[in-house]
Tab-separated table of C-alpha atoms and ligand atoms in Angstrom:
chain	number	residue	atom	x	y	z
A	1	MET	CA	-27.556	1.083	-19.785
A	2	TYR	CA	-29.106	0.404	-16.239
A	3	ASP	CA	-31.747	-1.756	-17.986
A	4	SER	CA	-29.157	-4.232	-19.359
A	5	LEU	CA	-27.406	-4.491	-16.000
A	6	SER	CA	-30.865	-5.035	-14.125
A	7	ALA	CA	-31.729	-7.591	-16.570
A	8	LYS	CA	-28.299	-9.455	-15.822
A	9	VAL	CA	-29.007	-8.710	-12.058
A	10	LEU	CA	-32.251	-10.485	-12.191
A	11	SER	CA	-31.435	-13.553	-14.561
A	12	ARG	CA	-27.969	-14.452	-12.713
A	13	GLY	CA	-29.663	-13.569	-9.335
A	14	TRP	CA	-27.135	-10.971	-8.055
A	15	PHE	CA	-29.515	-9.556	-5.677
A	16	CYS	CA	-30.745	-12.785	-4.161
A	17	TYR	CA	-26.980	-12.250	-2.502
A	18	ASP	CA	-26.255	-13.503	0.746
A	19	ALA	CA	-23.024	-14.634	2.299
A	20	ALA	CA	-23.541	-18.569	1.437
A	21	SER	CA	-24.838	-18.176	-1.988
A	22	PHE	CA	-22.482	-15.330	-3.116
A	23	PRO	CA	-19.331	-17.165	-4.246
A	24	SER	CA	-21.434	-19.200	-7.005
A	25	VAL	CA	-22.978	-15.922	-8.213
A	26	ALA	CA	-19.952	-13.945	-8.236
A	27	HIS	CA	-18.221	-15.973	-10.634
A	28	SER	CA	-21.033	-15.286	-13.179
A	29	LEU	CA	-20.383	-11.482	-12.856
A	30	SER	CA	-17.348	-9.693	-13.791
A	31	ILE	CA	-16.619	-6.478	-12.098
A	32	ASP	CA	-13.339	-4.117	-12.592
A	33	LEU	CA	-13.668	-1.020	-10.694
A	34	HIS	CA	-10.215	0.629	-10.830
A	35	THR	CA	-8.988	1.513	-14.231
A	36	HIS	CA	-6.939	4.151	-16.152
A	37	SER	CA	-7.316	5.771	-19.909
A	38	THR	CA	-5.361	8.375	-21.522
A	39	PHE	CA	-6.981	10.964	-19.552
A	40	SER	CA	-4.383	10.162	-16.912
A	41	ASP	CA	-1.704	7.585	-17.391
A	42	GLY	CA	-3.424	4.805	-19.020
A	43	VAL	CA	-2.500	4.209	-22.980
A	44	LEU	CA	-6.112	3.326	-24.197
A	45	ALA	CA	-8.620	6.048	-25.080
A	46	PRO	CA	-11.604	5.734	-22.881
A	47	ALA	CA	-13.905	4.170	-25.719
A	48	ASP	CA	-11.174	1.769	-26.433
A	49	LEU	CA	-11.014	0.964	-22.696
A	50	VAL	CA	-14.627	0.178	-22.471
A	51	ARG	CA	-14.621	-1.801	-25.897
A	52	ARG	CA	-11.714	-4.050	-24.583
A	53	ALA	CA	-13.676	-4.511	-21.010
A	54	ALA	CA	-16.719	-5.483	-22.837
A	55	SER	CA	-14.513	-8.155	-25.156
A	56	ARG	CA	-13.174	-9.554	-22.073
A	57	GLY	CA	-16.625	-9.890	-20.301
A	58	VAL	CA	-16.398	-7.311	-17.582
A	59	ASP	CA	-20.102	-6.225	-16.827
A	60	LEU	CA	-19.460	-3.465	-14.495
A	61	LEU	CA	-16.627	-1.180	-15.051
A	62	ALA	CA	-15.227	2.004	-13.382
A	63	LEU	CA	-13.134	4.662	-15.100
A	64	THR	CA	-10.821	6.018	-12.341
A	65	ASP	CA	-8.486	8.165	-13.750
A	66	HIS	CA	-5.818	9.969	-11.536
A	67	ASP	CA	-7.065	13.185	-10.387
A	68	GLU	CA	-9.199	13.654	-13.531
A	69	THR	CA	-12.751	12.994	-14.876
A	70	GLY	CA	-12.427	14.413	-18.301
A	71	GLY	CA	-12.857	10.881	-19.996
A	72	LEU	CA	-16.244	9.759	-18.198
A	73	ALA	CA	-18.504	11.328	-20.838
A	74	GLU	CA	-16.638	9.292	-23.962
A	75	ALA	CA	-16.531	6.082	-21.483
A	76	ALA	CA	-20.592	6.633	-20.653
A	77	ARG	CA	-21.030	6.854	-24.614
A	78	ALA	CA	-19.027	3.783	-25.428
A	79	ALA	CA	-20.749	1.856	-22.354
A	80	SER	CA	-24.247	2.677	-23.693
A	81	GLU	CA	-23.715	0.829	-27.141
A	82	LEU	CA	-22.224	-2.144	-25.240
A	83	ASP	CA	-23.350	-4.668	-22.857
A	84	VAL	CA	-21.154	-2.976	-20.077
A	85	THR	CA	-22.213	-0.803	-17.298
A	86	LEU	CA	-20.228	2.290	-16.600
A	87	VAL	CA	-19.503	3.583	-12.899
A	88	PRO	CA	-18.132	7.151	-13.010
A	89	GLY	CA	-15.043	7.333	-10.889
A	90	VAL	CA	-11.768	9.166	-10.184
A	91	GLU	CA	-8.466	8.068	-8.461
A	92	ILE	CA	-7.511	10.929	-6.412
A	93	SER	CA	-3.867	11.707	-4.825
A	94	ALA	CA	-4.218	12.268	-1.253
A	95	ALA	CA	-1.568	12.931	1.689
A	96	TRP	CA	-1.606	10.981	5.001
A	97	ASN	CA	1.193	10.928	7.407
A	98	GLY	CA	3.308	12.572	5.043
A	99	GLN	CA	2.826	10.001	2.520
A	100	THR	CA	0.994	9.668	-0.763
A	101	VAL	CA	-2.410	7.186	-0.645
A	102	HIS	CA	-4.876	6.892	-3.465
A	103	ILE	CA	-8.493	7.185	-2.753
A	104	VAL	CA	-10.766	5.872	-5.364
A	105	GLY	CA	-14.116	7.624	-5.761
A	106	LEU	CA	-16.881	5.400	-7.385
A	107	ASP	CA	-20.267	6.667	-8.222
A	108	ILE	CA	-19.331	10.366	-8.059
A	109	ASP	CA	-21.157	13.218	-9.732
A	110	ALA	CA	-18.371	14.537	-11.868
A	111	GLN	CA	-20.175	18.064	-12.026
A	112	ALA	CA	-20.093	18.361	-8.246
A	113	SER	CA	-18.451	21.685	-7.565
A	114	GLN	CA	-16.164	20.702	-4.583
A	115	LEU	CA	-14.824	17.822	-6.468
A	116	VAL	CA	-14.385	19.791	-9.640
A	117	ASP	CA	-12.597	22.562	-7.810
A	118	GLY	CA	-10.495	20.110	-5.702
A	119	LEU	CA	-9.349	18.065	-8.871
A	120	ALA	CA	-8.579	21.388	-10.555
A	121	SER	CA	-6.273	22.419	-7.681
A	122	ILE	CA	-4.397	18.983	-7.730
A	123	ARG	CA	-3.787	19.287	-11.467
A	124	ARG	CA	-2.401	22.577	-10.900
A	125	ALA	CA	-0.155	21.077	-8.345
A	126	ARG	CA	1.009	18.157	-10.844
A	127	GLY	CA	1.934	21.009	-13.310
A	128	GLU	CA	4.002	22.578	-10.686
A	129	ARG	CA	5.637	19.395	-9.529
A	130	ALA	CA	6.320	18.688	-13.431
A	131	VAL	CA	8.295	21.529	-13.712
A	132	LEU	CA	10.523	20.802	-10.627
A	133	ILE	CA	11.018	17.135	-11.553
A	134	ALA	CA	12.288	18.314	-15.071
A	135	ALA	CA	14.620	20.827	-13.313
A	136	ARG	CA	16.000	17.892	-11.273
A	137	LEU	CA	16.347	15.522	-13.964
A	138	ASP	CA	18.058	18.536	-15.845
A	139	GLY	CA	20.752	18.575	-13.012
A	140	VAL	CA	21.310	14.599	-13.317
A	141	GLY	CA	22.064	15.404	-17.069
A	142	VAL	CA	18.634	14.441	-18.387
A	143	SER	CA	17.129	17.155	-20.606
A	144	GLY	CA	14.229	17.900	-22.163
A	145	SER	CA	12.044	16.078	-19.906
A	146	LEU	CA	9.052	18.423	-19.534
A	147	ALA	CA	8.291	18.438	-23.121
A	148	GLY	CA	8.722	14.663	-23.429
A	149	ALA	CA	6.483	14.050	-20.267
A	150	VAL	CA	3.725	16.345	-21.680
A	151	ARG	CA	3.979	14.855	-25.117
A	152	HIS	CA	3.373	11.509	-23.327
A	153	ALA	CA	0.756	12.697	-21.513
A	154	GLY	CA	-1.431	13.908	-24.469
A	155	ASN	CA	-3.358	15.808	-21.695
A	156	SER	CA	-0.892	18.408	-20.382
A	157	ALA	CA	-2.960	18.914	-17.008
A	158	ALA	CA	-2.440	15.790	-16.163
A	159	VAL	CA	1.145	14.994	-16.340
A	160	GLY	CA	2.537	12.493	-14.027
A	161	ARG	CA	5.554	10.444	-12.950
A	162	SER	CA	4.635	7.627	-15.326
A	163	HIS	CA	4.712	10.052	-18.475
A	164	PHE	CA	8.160	11.144	-17.225
A	165	ALA	CA	8.988	7.176	-16.936
A	166	ARG	CA	7.706	6.696	-20.715
A	167	PHE	CA	10.078	9.662	-21.704
A	168	LEU	CA	13.124	8.222	-19.763
A	169	VAL	CA	12.527	4.825	-21.546
A	170	GLU	CA	12.197	6.399	-25.123
A	171	GLN	CA	15.209	8.299	-24.790
A	172	LYS	CA	17.014	4.909	-23.642
A	173	HIS	CA	17.983	6.569	-20.065
A	174	VAL	CA	16.490	3.371	-18.626
A	175	ARG	CA	15.442	-0.046	-19.819
A	176	ASN	CA	11.997	0.112	-18.413
A	177	THR	CA	9.406	2.021	-16.424
A	178	SER	CA	10.295	-0.163	-13.267
A	179	ASP	CA	13.970	1.044	-13.793
A	180	ALA	CA	12.716	4.474	-14.369
A	181	PHE	CA	11.221	4.640	-10.729
A	182	ARG	CA	14.243	2.925	-9.535
A	183	ARG	CA	16.630	5.113	-10.642
A	184	TYR	CA	14.982	8.456	-11.043
A	185	LEU	CA	11.603	9.007	-9.858
A	186	GLY	CA	10.588	7.048	-6.901
A	187	ALA	CA	10.709	8.769	-3.321
A	188	GLY	CA	14.370	9.817	-2.689
A	189	ARG	CA	15.874	9.386	-6.112
A	190	SER	CA	17.406	12.224	-7.954
A	191	GLY	CA	14.106	13.177	-9.935
A	192	TYR	CA	11.784	13.003	-7.199
A	193	VAL	CA	10.047	15.965	-5.806
A	194	PRO	CA	7.707	15.417	-2.687
A	195	PRO	CA	4.063	15.946	-3.982
A	196	ALA	CA	1.697	18.465	-2.488
A	197	TRP	CA	-1.567	16.512	-2.461
A	198	PRO	CA	-4.423	17.378	-0.231
A	199	GLN	CA	-5.074	15.831	2.924
A	200	LEU	CA	-6.925	12.582	3.010
A	201	ALA	CA	-9.772	13.896	5.184
A	202	LEU	CA	-10.600	16.648	2.469
A	203	VAL	CA	-10.344	14.154	-0.322
A	204	ILE	CA	-12.999	11.803	1.248
A	205	ASP	CA	-15.094	14.968	1.576
A	206	TRP	CA	-15.029	16.061	-1.944
A	207	ILE	CA	-15.949	12.181	-2.955
A	208	HIS	CA	-18.956	12.190	-0.489
A	209	CYS	CA	-20.040	15.947	-1.677
A	210	ALA	CA	-20.269	14.182	-5.128
A	211	GLY	CA	-22.182	11.691	-3.834
A	212	GLY	CA	-19.542	8.840	-4.213
A	213	GLN	CA	-18.164	5.880	-2.412
A	214	ALA	CA	-14.692	6.640	-1.054
A	215	VAL	CA	-12.399	3.527	-1.530
A	216	LEU	CA	-8.716	3.048	-0.083
A	217	ALA	CA	-6.763	1.892	-3.203
A	218	HIS	CA	-4.281	-0.861	-3.092
A	219	PRO	CA	-3.394	-0.831	0.630
A	220	ASP	CA	-0.794	-3.501	0.103
A	221	ARG	CA	1.193	-1.140	-2.205
A	222	TYR	CA	2.089	1.473	0.696
A	223	ARG	CA	4.386	-1.088	2.051
A	224	LEU	CA	3.314	0.014	5.576
A	225	ALA	CA	4.198	-2.059	8.574
A	226	PRO	CA	1.091	-3.611	9.864
A	227	ARG	CA	0.669	-1.476	12.755
A	228	VAL	CA	0.896	1.649	10.490
A	229	LEU	CA	-1.570	-0.086	7.991
A	230	GLN	CA	-4.109	-0.370	10.844
A	231	SER	CA	-3.754	3.423	11.790
A	232	LEU	CA	-4.083	4.069	8.245
A	233	PHE	CA	-7.388	1.906	8.103
A	234	GLY	CA	-8.467	3.724	11.570
A	235	ASP	CA	-7.990	7.316	10.113
A	236	PHE	CA	-10.058	6.235	7.003
A	237	ALA	CA	-12.680	4.952	8.897
A	238	GLN	CA	-12.750	7.967	11.141
A	239	CYS	CA	-12.900	10.174	7.920
A	240	GLY	CA	-15.875	8.232	6.745
A	241	GLY	CA	-14.208	6.138	4.327
A	242	ASN	CA	-16.264	3.527	2.900
A	243	ALA	CA	-14.452	0.582	1.376
A	244	ILE	CA	-10.858	-0.741	0.711
A	245	GLU	CA	-9.630	-2.476	-2.229
A	246	ILE	CA	-8.358	-6.184	-1.985
A	247	GLY	CA	-5.795	-7.657	-4.205
A	248	GLY	CA	-2.270	-7.167	-5.268
A	249	ASP	CA	0.457	-9.705	-4.211
A	250	GLY	CA	2.369	-7.165	-1.755
A	251	ARG	CA	3.302	-8.325	1.956
A	252	PHE	CA	-0.311	-7.734	3.105
A	253	LYS	CA	-2.106	-10.645	1.740
A	254	ALA	CA	-6.045	-10.184	0.657
A	255	SER	CA	-6.817	-12.244	4.000
A	256	ALA	CA	-5.138	-9.851	6.496
A	257	GLN	CA	-6.897	-6.726	4.535
A	258	ILE	CA	-10.182	-8.537	4.770
A	259	ARG	CA	-9.868	-9.234	8.486
A	260	LEU	CA	-9.220	-5.417	9.039
A	261	ALA	CA	-11.892	-4.567	6.795
A	262	ARG	CA	-14.509	-6.452	8.950
A	263	HIS	CA	-12.998	-4.873	12.018
A	264	PHE	CA	-13.703	-1.529	10.499
A	265	GLY	CA	-16.774	-2.257	8.965
A	266	PHE	CA	-15.539	-1.300	5.324
A	267	ALA	CA	-17.071	-2.735	2.300
A	268	LEU	CA	-14.743	-4.354	-0.377
A	269	SER	CA	-13.716	-3.346	-3.814
A	270	SER	CA	-11.708	-4.796	-6.611
A	271	GLY	CA	-10.013	-3.646	-9.556
A	272	SER	CA	-7.155	-4.377	-11.841
A	273	ASP	CA	-5.509	-0.959	-11.774
A	274	PHE	CA	-5.273	-1.534	-15.806
A	275	HIS	CA	-2.913	1.077	-17.404
A	276	ALA	CA	-1.934	-0.817	-20.499
A	277	PRO	CA	-1.867	-4.217	-21.950
A	278	GLY	CA	0.917	-6.204	-21.771
A	279	LYS	CA	2.851	-8.949	-20.074
A	280	ASN	CA	2.855	-9.499	-16.207
A	281	VAL	CA	0.159	-7.006	-15.712
A	282	SER	CA	-3.429	-7.215	-14.754
A	283	ASP	CA	-5.894	-7.135	-17.894
A	284	LEU	CA	-9.204	-5.832	-17.509
A	285	GLY	CA	-11.519	-7.885	-15.282
A	286	ASP	CA	-8.438	-9.614	-13.805
A	287	VAL	CA	-9.374	-8.690	-10.282
A	288	THR	CA	-9.446	-10.539	-6.778
A	289	GLU	CA	-12.831	-12.107	-6.048
A	290	ILE	CA	-14.638	-10.468	-3.145
A	291	PRO	CA	-15.224	-13.285	-0.587
A	292	PRO	CA	-18.051	-14.258	1.219
A	293	GLY	CA	-19.439	-12.517	4.305
A	294	VAL	CA	-18.103	-9.012	3.599
A	295	THR	CA	-20.175	-6.242	1.641
A	296	ALA	CA	-19.159	-5.810	-1.890
A	297	VAL	CA	-18.902	-1.893	-2.531
A	298	TRP	CA	-21.064	-2.289	-5.785
A	299	GLN	CA	-23.858	-3.469	-3.602
A	300	ARG	CA	-23.623	0.243	-2.459
A	301	LEU	CA	-23.434	1.913	-5.957
A	302	ARG	CA	-26.360	3.978	-7.459
A	303	THR	CA	-25.255	2.976	-10.690
A	304	VAL	CA	-26.281	-0.538	-10.237
A	305	LYS	CA	-29.788	0.219	-8.545
B	401	AMP	P1	2.075	10.182	-9.770
B	401	AMP	O1	0.808	10.100	-9.360
B	401	AMP	O2	2.180	11.032	-11.039
B	401	AMP	O3	3.134	10.467	-8.668
B	401	AMP	O4	2.433	8.877	-10.381
B	401	AMP	C1	1.816	7.796	-9.924
B	401	AMP	C2	1.860	6.395	-10.740
B	401	AMP	O5	3.046	6.047	-11.297
B	401	AMP	C3	1.133	5.325	-10.441
B	401	AMP	O6	-0.257	5.677	-10.554
B	401	AMP	C4	1.516	4.160	-11.159
B	401	AMP	O7	0.771	4.252	-12.412
B	401	AMP	C5	2.863	4.653	-11.770
B	401	AMP	N1	3.983	4.037	-10.741
B	401	AMP	C6	4.324	4.334	-9.571
B	401	AMP	N2	5.387	3.474	-8.941
B	401	AMP	C7	5.688	2.902	-10.047
B	401	AMP	C8	6.651	1.712	-10.335
B	401	AMP	N3	7.483	1.471	-9.376
B	401	AMP	N4	6.737	1.374	-11.613
B	401	AMP	C9	5.771	1.690	-12.561
B	401	AMP	N5	4.813	2.547	-12.377
B	401	AMP	C10	4.889	3.084	-11.203
B	402	MN	MN1	-1.150	5.537	-12.620
B	403	MN	MN1	-2.912	4.043	-7.472
B	404	MN	MN1	-4.593	3.223	-10.342
């Protein structure tokens, strides 16, 4: 696996990187460092995800299921048979100033005990929250949602709001998953239960204890005012956070994120946050290119050394 990437790196001059030559090199390598499989709320099994990534020309792929590393072994087996290098990853739910933020861990040792125990505690909290969500939905006339969500999750230890959303669509309570979040599952809606995620600092510690790089996922999606976003970046830096993800089409354009990343000394990461094939969603490898003059997080990954 490493050999094939090394060969690519050499043949395409990857490590001849400098700010001036990077753009032309970047075009020839495809990365995707944020994706989901059936081990969380994605719809493709890990091996199918890797095969799809390979068929779309992705060279460097991270599987980053929510609070779960169970799909990594299958993904690694599939990658070893294909021209894809797999970065072991995870996307961890964390609390910052009373709101949820997602921290992607890249290059993690999935056996590291702090990480294993931490993720298990989050999955327990997910299970408890699912019972409460179902009770709230029951209260507004939606019955049977716990069993329905668990059925969609496949893996009952990883039940999330996406699985409730799929149940609500299936039962025709809503037309699509966006509607499900808007009407039932989003913050303040009738089926919303405030989550009990661990604090940001603790989550970053788990990732570091597992040898990984901590990446602040999709900062544009938290809908924070510029000052608050800056405060999040500052706290993330103080906790030892390593990189932030660019991309998305939210209020905070990539240019603002890049400026802040430079200010705080973060590397940049980029990923599709792929969950399922479909219209109007990013597919594997559809990522915002990392611009010149900023360190790309993959340059710091042991997996590509
Ligand atoms: P959870 O971690 O269980 O609270 O669920 C969060 C997941 O729900 C995210 O990772 C997304 O996959 C999905 N999600 C959140 N908001 C929306 C939305 N407005 N529309 C569709 N999916 C969403
Ligand atoms: Mn998700
Ligand atoms: Mn996320
Ligand atoms: Mn994600």
